[in-house]
Coordinates of C-alpha atoms in Angstrom, one line a residue:
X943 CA 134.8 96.8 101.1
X944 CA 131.6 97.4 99.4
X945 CA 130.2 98.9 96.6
X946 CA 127.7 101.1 97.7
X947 CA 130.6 102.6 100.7
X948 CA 133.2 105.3 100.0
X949 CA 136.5 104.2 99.5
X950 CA 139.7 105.8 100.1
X951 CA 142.9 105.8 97.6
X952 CA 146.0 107.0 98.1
X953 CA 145.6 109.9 95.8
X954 CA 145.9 113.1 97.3
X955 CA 143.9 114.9 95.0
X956 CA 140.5 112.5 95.9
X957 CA 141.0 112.5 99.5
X958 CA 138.6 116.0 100.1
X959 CA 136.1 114.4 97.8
X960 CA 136.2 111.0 99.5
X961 CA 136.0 112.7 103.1
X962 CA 132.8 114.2 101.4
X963 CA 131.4 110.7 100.3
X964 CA 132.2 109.4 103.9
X965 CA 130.3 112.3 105.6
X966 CA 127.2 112.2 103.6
X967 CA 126.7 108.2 103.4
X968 CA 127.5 108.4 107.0
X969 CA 124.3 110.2 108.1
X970 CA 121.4 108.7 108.3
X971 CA 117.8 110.4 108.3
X972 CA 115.5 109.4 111.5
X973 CA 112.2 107.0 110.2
X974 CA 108.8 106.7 111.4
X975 CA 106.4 104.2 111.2
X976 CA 102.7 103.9 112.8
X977 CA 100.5 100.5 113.2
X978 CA 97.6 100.5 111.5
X979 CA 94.9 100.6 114.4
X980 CA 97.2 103.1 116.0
X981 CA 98.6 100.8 118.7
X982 CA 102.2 101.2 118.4
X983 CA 104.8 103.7 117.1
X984 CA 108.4 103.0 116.0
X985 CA 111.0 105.5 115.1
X986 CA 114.7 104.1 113.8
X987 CA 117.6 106.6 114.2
X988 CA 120.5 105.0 113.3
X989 CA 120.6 101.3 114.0
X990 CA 118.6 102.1 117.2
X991 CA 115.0 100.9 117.0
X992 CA 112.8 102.5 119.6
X993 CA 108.8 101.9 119.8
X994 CA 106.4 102.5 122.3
X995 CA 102.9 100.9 123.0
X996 CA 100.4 103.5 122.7
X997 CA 97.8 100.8 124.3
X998 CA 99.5 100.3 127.2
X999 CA 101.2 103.7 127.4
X1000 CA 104.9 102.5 127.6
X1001 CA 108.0 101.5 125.9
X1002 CA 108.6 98.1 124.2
X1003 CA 111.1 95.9 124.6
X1004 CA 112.4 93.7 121.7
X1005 CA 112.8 90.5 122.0
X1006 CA 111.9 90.5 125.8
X1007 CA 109.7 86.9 125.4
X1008 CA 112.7 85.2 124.1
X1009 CA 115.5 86.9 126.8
X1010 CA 117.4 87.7 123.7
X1011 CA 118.4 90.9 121.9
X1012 CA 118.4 91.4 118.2
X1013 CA 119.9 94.9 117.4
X1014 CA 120.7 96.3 114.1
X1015 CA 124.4 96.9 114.0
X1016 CA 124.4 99.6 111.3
X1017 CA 121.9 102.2 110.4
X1018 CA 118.3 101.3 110.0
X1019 CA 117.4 102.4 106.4
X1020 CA 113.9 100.5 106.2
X1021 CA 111.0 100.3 108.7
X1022 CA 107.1 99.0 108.0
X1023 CA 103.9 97.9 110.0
X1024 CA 102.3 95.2 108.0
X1025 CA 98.6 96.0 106.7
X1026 CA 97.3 94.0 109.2
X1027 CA 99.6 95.1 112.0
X1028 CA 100.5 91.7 113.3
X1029 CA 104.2 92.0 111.9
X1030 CA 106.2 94.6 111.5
X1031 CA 110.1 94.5 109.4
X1032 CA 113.5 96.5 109.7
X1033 CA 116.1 96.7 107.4
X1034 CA 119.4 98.1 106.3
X1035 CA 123.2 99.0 106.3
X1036 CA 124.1 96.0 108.2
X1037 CA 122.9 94.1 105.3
X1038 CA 120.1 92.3 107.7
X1039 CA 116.4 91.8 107.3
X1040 CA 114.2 91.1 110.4
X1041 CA 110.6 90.2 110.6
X1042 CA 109.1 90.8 114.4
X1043 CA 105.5 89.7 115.4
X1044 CA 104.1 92.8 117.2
X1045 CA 102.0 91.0 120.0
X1046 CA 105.1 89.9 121.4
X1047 CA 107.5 91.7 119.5
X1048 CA 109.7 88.8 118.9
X1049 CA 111.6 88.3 116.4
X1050 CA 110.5 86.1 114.1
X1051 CA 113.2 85.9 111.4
X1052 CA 115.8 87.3 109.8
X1053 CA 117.2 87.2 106.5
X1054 CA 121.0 87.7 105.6
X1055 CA 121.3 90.0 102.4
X1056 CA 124.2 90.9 100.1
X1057 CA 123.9 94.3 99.9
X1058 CA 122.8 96.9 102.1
X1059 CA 118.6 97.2 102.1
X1060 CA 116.5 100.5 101.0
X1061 CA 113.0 99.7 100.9
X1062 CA 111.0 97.2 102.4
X1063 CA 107.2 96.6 101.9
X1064 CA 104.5 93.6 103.1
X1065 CA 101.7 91.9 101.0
X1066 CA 98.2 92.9 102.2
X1067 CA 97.8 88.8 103.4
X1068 CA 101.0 89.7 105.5
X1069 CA 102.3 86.7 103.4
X1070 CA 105.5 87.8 101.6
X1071 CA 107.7 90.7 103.0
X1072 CA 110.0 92.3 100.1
X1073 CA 113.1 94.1 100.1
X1074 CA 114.9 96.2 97.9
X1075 CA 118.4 96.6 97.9
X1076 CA 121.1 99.2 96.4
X1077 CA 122.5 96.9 93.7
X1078 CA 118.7 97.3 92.4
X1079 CA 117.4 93.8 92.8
X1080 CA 114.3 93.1 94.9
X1081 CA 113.9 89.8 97.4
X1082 CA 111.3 88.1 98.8
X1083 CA 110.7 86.2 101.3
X1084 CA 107.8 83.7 102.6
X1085 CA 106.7 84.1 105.7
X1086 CA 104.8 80.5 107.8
X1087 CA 101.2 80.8 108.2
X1088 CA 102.0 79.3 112.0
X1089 CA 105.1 80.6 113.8
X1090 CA 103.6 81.5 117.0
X1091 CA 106.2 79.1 119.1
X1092 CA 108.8 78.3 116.2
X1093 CA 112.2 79.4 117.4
X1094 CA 114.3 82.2 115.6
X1095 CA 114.4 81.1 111.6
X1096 CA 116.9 82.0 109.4
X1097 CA 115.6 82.8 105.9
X1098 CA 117.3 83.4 102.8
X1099 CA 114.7 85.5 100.1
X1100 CA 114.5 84.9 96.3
X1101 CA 115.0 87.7 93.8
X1102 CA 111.4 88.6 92.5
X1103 CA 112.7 91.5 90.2
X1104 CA 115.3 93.9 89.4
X1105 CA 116.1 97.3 88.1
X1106 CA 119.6 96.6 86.8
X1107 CA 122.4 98.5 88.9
X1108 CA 119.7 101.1 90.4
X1109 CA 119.0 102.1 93.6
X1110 CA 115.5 101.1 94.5
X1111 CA 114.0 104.1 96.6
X1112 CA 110.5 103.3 97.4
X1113 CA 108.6 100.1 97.2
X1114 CA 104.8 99.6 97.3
X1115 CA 102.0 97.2 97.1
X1116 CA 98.9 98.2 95.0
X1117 CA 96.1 98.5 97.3
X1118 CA 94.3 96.0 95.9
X1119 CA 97.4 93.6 95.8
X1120 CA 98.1 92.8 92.5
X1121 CA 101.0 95.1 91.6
X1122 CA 104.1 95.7 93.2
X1123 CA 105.6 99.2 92.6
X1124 CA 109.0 100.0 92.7
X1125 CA 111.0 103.7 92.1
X1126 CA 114.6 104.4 91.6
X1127 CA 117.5 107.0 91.4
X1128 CA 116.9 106.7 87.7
X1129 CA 113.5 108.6 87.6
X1130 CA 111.9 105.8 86.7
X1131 CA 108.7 103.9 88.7
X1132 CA 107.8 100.4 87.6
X1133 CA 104.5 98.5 87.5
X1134 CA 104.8 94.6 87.9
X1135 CA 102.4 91.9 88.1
X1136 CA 102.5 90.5 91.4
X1137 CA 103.0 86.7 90.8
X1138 CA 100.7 84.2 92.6
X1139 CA 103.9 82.1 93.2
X1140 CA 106.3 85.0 93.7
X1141 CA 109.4 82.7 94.9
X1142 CA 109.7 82.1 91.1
X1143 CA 110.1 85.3 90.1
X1144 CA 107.9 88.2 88.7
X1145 CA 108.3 88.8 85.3
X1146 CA 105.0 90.7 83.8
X1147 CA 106.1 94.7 83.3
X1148 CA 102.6 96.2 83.7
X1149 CA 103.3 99.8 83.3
X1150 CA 106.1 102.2 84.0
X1151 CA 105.3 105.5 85.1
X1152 CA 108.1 108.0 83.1
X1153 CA 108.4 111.6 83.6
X1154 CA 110.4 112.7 86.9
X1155 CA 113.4 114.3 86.0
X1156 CA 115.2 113.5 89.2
X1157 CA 115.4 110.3 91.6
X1158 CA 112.2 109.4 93.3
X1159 CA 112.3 109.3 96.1
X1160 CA 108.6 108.0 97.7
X1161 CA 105.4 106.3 96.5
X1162 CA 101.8 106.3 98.3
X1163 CA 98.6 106.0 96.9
X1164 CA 95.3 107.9 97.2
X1165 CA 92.1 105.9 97.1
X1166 CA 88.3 105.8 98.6
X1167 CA 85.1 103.4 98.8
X1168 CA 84.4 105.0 95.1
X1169 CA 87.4 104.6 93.6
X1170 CA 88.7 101.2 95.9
X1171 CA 92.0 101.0 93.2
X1172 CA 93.1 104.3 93.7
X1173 CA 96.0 106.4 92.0
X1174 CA 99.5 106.6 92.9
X1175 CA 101.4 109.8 93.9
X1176 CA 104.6 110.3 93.5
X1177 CA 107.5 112.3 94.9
X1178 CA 110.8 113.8 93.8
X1179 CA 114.2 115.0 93.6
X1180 CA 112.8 117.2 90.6
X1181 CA 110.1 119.0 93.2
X1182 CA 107.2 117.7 91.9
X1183 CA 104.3 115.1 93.4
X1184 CA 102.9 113.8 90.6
X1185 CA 99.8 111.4 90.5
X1186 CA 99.6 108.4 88.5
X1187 CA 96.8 105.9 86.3
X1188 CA 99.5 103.5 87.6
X1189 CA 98.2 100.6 85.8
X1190 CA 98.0 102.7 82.3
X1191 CA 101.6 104.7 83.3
X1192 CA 99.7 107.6 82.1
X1193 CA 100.3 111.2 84.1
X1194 CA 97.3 112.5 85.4
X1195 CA 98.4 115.7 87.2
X1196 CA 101.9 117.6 88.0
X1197 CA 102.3 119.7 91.0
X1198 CA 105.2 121.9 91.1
X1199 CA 106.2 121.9 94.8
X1200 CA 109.4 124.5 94.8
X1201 CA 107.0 127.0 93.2
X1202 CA 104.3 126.6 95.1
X1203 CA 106.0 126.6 98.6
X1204 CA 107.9 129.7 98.2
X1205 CA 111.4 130.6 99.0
X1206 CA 109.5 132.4 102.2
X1207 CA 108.9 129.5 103.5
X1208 CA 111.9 127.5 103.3
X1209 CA 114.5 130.3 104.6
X1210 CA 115.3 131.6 101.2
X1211 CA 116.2 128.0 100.0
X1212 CA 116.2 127.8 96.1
X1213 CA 113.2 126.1 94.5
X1214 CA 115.7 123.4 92.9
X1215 CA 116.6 122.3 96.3
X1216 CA 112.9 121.5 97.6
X1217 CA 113.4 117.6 96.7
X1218 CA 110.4 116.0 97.8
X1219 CA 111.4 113.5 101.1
X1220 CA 108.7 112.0 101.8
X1221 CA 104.8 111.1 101.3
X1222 CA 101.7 110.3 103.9
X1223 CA 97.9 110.1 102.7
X1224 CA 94.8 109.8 104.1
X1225 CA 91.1 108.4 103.3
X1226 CA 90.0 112.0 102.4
X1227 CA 92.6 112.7 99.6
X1228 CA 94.6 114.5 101.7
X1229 CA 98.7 114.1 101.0
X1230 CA 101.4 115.4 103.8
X1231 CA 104.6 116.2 102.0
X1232 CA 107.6 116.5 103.6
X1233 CA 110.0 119.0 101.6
X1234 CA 113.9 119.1 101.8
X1235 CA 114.7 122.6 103.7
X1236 CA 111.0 123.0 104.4
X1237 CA 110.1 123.5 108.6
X1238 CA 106.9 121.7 108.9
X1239 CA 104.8 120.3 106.3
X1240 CA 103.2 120.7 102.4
X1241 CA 99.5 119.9 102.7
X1242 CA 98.4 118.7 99.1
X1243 CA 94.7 117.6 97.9
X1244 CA 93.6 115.2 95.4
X1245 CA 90.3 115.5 93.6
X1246 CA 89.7 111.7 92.6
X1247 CA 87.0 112.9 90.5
X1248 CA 89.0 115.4 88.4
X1249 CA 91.9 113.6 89.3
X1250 CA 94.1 116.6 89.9
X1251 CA 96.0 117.8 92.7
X1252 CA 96.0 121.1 94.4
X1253 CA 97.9 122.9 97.3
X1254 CA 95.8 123.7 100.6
X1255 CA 98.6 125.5 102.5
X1256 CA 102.0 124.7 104.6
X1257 CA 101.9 123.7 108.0
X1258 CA 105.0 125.4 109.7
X1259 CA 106.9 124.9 112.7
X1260 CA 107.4 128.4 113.5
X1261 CA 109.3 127.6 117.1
X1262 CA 112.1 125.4 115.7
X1263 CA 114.0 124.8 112.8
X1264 CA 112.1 121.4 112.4
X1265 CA 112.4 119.5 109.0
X1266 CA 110.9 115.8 109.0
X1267 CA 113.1 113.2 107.1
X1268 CA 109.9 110.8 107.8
X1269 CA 106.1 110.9 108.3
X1270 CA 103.4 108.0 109.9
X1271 CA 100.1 108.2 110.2
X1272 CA 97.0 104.8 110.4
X1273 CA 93.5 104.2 108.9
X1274 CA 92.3 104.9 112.3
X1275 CA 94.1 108.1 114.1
X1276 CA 93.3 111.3 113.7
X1277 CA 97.2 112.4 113.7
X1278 CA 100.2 112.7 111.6
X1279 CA 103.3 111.7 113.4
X1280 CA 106.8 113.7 112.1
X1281 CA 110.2 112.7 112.9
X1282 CA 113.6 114.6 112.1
X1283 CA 116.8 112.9 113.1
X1284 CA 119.9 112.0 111.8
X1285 CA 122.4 109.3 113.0
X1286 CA 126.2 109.4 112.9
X1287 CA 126.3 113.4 112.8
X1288 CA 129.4 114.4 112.7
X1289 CA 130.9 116.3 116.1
X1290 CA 127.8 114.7 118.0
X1291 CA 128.2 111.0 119.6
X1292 CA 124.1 110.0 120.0
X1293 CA 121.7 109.4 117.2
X1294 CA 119.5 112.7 117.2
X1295 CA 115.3 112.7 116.9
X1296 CA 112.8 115.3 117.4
X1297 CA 109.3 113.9 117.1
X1298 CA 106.0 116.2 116.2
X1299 CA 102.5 115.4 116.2
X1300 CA 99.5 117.4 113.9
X1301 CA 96.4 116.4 115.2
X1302 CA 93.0 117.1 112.3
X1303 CA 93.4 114.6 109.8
X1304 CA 89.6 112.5 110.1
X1305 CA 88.1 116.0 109.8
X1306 CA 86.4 117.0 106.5
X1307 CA 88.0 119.1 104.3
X1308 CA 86.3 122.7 103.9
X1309 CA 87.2 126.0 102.7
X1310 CA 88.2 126.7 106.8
X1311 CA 90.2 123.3 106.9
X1312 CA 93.7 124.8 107.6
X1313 CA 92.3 125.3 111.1
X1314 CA 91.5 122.0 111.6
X1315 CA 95.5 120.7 111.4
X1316 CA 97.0 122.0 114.8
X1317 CA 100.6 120.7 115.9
X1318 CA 100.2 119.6 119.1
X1319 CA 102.6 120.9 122.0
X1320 CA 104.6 118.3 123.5
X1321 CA 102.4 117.6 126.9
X1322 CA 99.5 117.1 124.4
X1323 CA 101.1 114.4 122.6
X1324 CA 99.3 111.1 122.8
X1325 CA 101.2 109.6 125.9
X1326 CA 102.9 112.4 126.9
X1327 CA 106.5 112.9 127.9
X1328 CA 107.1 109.4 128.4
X1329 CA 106.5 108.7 124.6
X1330 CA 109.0 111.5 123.9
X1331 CA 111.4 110.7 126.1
X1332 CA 111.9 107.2 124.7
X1333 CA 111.5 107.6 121.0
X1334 CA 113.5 110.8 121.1
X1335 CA 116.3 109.6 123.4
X1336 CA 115.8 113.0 125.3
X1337 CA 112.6 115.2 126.2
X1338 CA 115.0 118.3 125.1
X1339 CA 117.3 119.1 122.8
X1340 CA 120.1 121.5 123.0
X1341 CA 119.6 124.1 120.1
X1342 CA 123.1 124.1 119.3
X1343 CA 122.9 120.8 118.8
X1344 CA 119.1 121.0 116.7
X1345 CA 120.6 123.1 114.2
X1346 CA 123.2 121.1 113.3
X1347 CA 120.8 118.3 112.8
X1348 CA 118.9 120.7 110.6
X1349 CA 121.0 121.6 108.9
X1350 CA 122.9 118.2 108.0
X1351 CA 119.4 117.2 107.4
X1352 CA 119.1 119.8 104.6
X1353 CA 121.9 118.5 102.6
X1354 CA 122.3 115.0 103.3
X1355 CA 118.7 114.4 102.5
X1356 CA 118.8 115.0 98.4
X1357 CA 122.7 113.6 98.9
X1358 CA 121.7 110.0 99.9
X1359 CA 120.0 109.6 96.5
X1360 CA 121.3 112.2 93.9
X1361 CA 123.7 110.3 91.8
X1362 CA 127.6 110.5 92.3
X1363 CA 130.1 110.9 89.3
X1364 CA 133.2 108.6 89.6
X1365 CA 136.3 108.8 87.3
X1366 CA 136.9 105.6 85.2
X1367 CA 139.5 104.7 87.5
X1368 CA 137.7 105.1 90.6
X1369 CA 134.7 103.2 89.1
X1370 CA 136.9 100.2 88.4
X1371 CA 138.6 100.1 91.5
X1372 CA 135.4 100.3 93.0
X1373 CA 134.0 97.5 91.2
X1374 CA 137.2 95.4 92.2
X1375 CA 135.8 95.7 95.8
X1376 CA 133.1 94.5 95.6
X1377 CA 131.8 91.5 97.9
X1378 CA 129.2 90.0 95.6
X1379 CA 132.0 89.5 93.0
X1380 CA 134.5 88.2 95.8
X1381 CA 132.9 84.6 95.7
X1382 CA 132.0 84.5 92.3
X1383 CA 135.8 84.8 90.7

């Protein structure tokens, strides 16, 4: 029994409201995540982990070198490419953390956690991989500068910080490397000095950056040659991307996403139920935003100059009902990889993902750029059918089938991370559950 999983009691007033619980912590949203020099792609649905070499044009294998299989047993709540590409980490509700080496893609360790994992990020050096989990604590872990023929290592990670009893949502390195950024369910986002000896903790507060008035729910930054520090953007339960002087905390610029989309373009969907899901950028200032209830994609644009932020247009997915719970992209490519899928759905047995592809981004932007952004059909997607076959499970998708997705997608999405009210009671029976306590009494 855990403290972040619905429990049942033997009240029969709570049991529609715990079959509720169940059902929305059960489903989990479909991730994406691209290497940096374009060479692989991995999608998680579920605690399936699927990538394909986009080198070599086929599927990988995990832990082929080795004859040995590491699968996550529950969902997969946290994937990430390492700056450099040469790792790669996944993460979640099995309470799990594994490090793989992409050449080979074995895995190279794995850390045991006490509580389930939401965020994950990598040091530029590819030195330390952190984790956040939902107790609010993050961990981190060193990895060895050799470990090229070093067998399987099991790693235990130190607590670097903590945002006391918070889910931790999103969690970033600066991109110069000397802040790590974290973002909660509390509306909060907090600056900290990356130590030089992390293991011992990091306890400078830089900044915090206040003024969401819902979770957030994803960080990126925006940056260029002339401005190499960048500023961070923001995204919301509240609707808003907001960009950030992260290392001040001040607010630069606000842009109000459920007014600017429309209810037109979100099939009459109610501004207050456009949470911001997700958050891609580019080199040219250029921010993909994926929007609860939205079919395709928000293009935003930030002036570094002015340091504002301005809608270009939306990118819709006027054949299906698609809404991405993740986007990808690298330095290098010139596309945006989309994924919507859910795991665990309920009435459906397999873990369901429908991957799209915009194709556009290295091109300038100009007064004509919406025609530069063109969703590619499916037989124009780098690698074809194969690619989709694999990291969808299927080339096709029964409709009946796609809706459902969308629409669990549409309400579980803001339900993962808007925050539950418990009676008194409940709260203190949940409390009694909990494992971390178990050892400790």
């Amino acid at each position: 029994m855990e403290d972040d999983e619905p429990l049942n009691t033997t009240e029969d007033n709570n049991n529609n409201n715990n079959n509720k619980e169940a059902l929305e912590t059960e489903v989990a949203p479909a991730l994406i995540s691209v290497h940096p020099s374009h060479h692989s792609v991995a999608v998680a649905v579920g605690c399936d982990l699927r990538l394909f070499n986009l080198q070599e044009g086929g599927p990988v294998t995990l832990g082929v070198e080795s004859n040995e299989v590491f699968n996550h047993k529950e969902s997969i709540r946290a994937i990430r490419y390492g700056a450099k590409g040469n790792v790669f980490v996944s993460a979640g509700d099995d309470k799990v953390v594994k490090v793989w080496a992409t050449d080979s893609w074995r895995c190279l360790c794995s850390v045991a956690t006490e509580k389930k994992v939401s965020a994950v990020a990598i040091s530029d050096n590819g030195q330390f991989v952190c984790y956040a989990d939902k107790f609010g604590t993050v961990w981190v872990v060193e990895l060895d500068e050799s470990v090229e023929n070093q067998a399987l290592v099991q790693k235990k990670g130190s607590p670097l910080l903590s945002h006391y009893c918070s889910i931790i949502t999103s969690l970033e390195f600066s991109p110069d490397g000397r802040f790590i950024i974290t973002a909660d369910r509390d509306f909060k986002i907090r600056v900290t000095v990356f130590p030089k000896k992390p293991l011992n903790g990091a306890h400078e507060i830089q900044s915090y950056c206040l003024g969401h008035t819902e979770f957030v729910s994803c960080l990126a930054f925006v940056y260029n040659q002339d401005c190499p520090q960048g500023y961070l953007v923001s995204g919301s339960g509240d609707a808003t991307v907001r960009l950030w002087d992260f290392a001040s905390g001040l607010l630069l610029h606000t842009c109000e996403v459920g007014s600017q989309v429309g209810n037109q373009e979100a099939n009459g969907t109610e501004s207050n139920h456009f949470a911001i899901t997700d958050l891609c950028t580019t080199s040219d200032g250029s921010i993909f935003v994926a929007v609860q209830s939205l079919p395709g994609i928000l293009l935003l644009s930030c002036n570094l100059s002015t340091k504002t932020l301005s809608v270009t247009r939306v990118v819709s997915i006027i054949e299906e009902d698609l809404i991405p719970t993740s986007l990808g992209t690298s330095l290098t490519s010139d596309f945006l990889w989309m994924v919507m899928g859910v795991s665990n759905l309920p009435g459906f047995n397999s873990s369901l993902a429908r991957l799209r592809v915009i194709s556009g981004l290295t091109k300038q932007n100009s007064e004509s750029s919406e025609d530069h952004h063109n969703i590619l059909e499916d037989k124009h997607v780098p690698c074809g059918e194969q690619l989709l076959q694999h990291l969808q499970g299927s080339l096709s998708i029964d409709k009946e089938v796609f809706s459902a997705a969308a629409e669990a997608v549409k309400t579980s999405m803001r339900n993962l991370l808007i925050k539950k009210q418990y009676s008194s009671e409940r709260r203190e029976f949940r409390k009694r559950g909990r494992n971390d306590k178990k050892g400790k009494r």
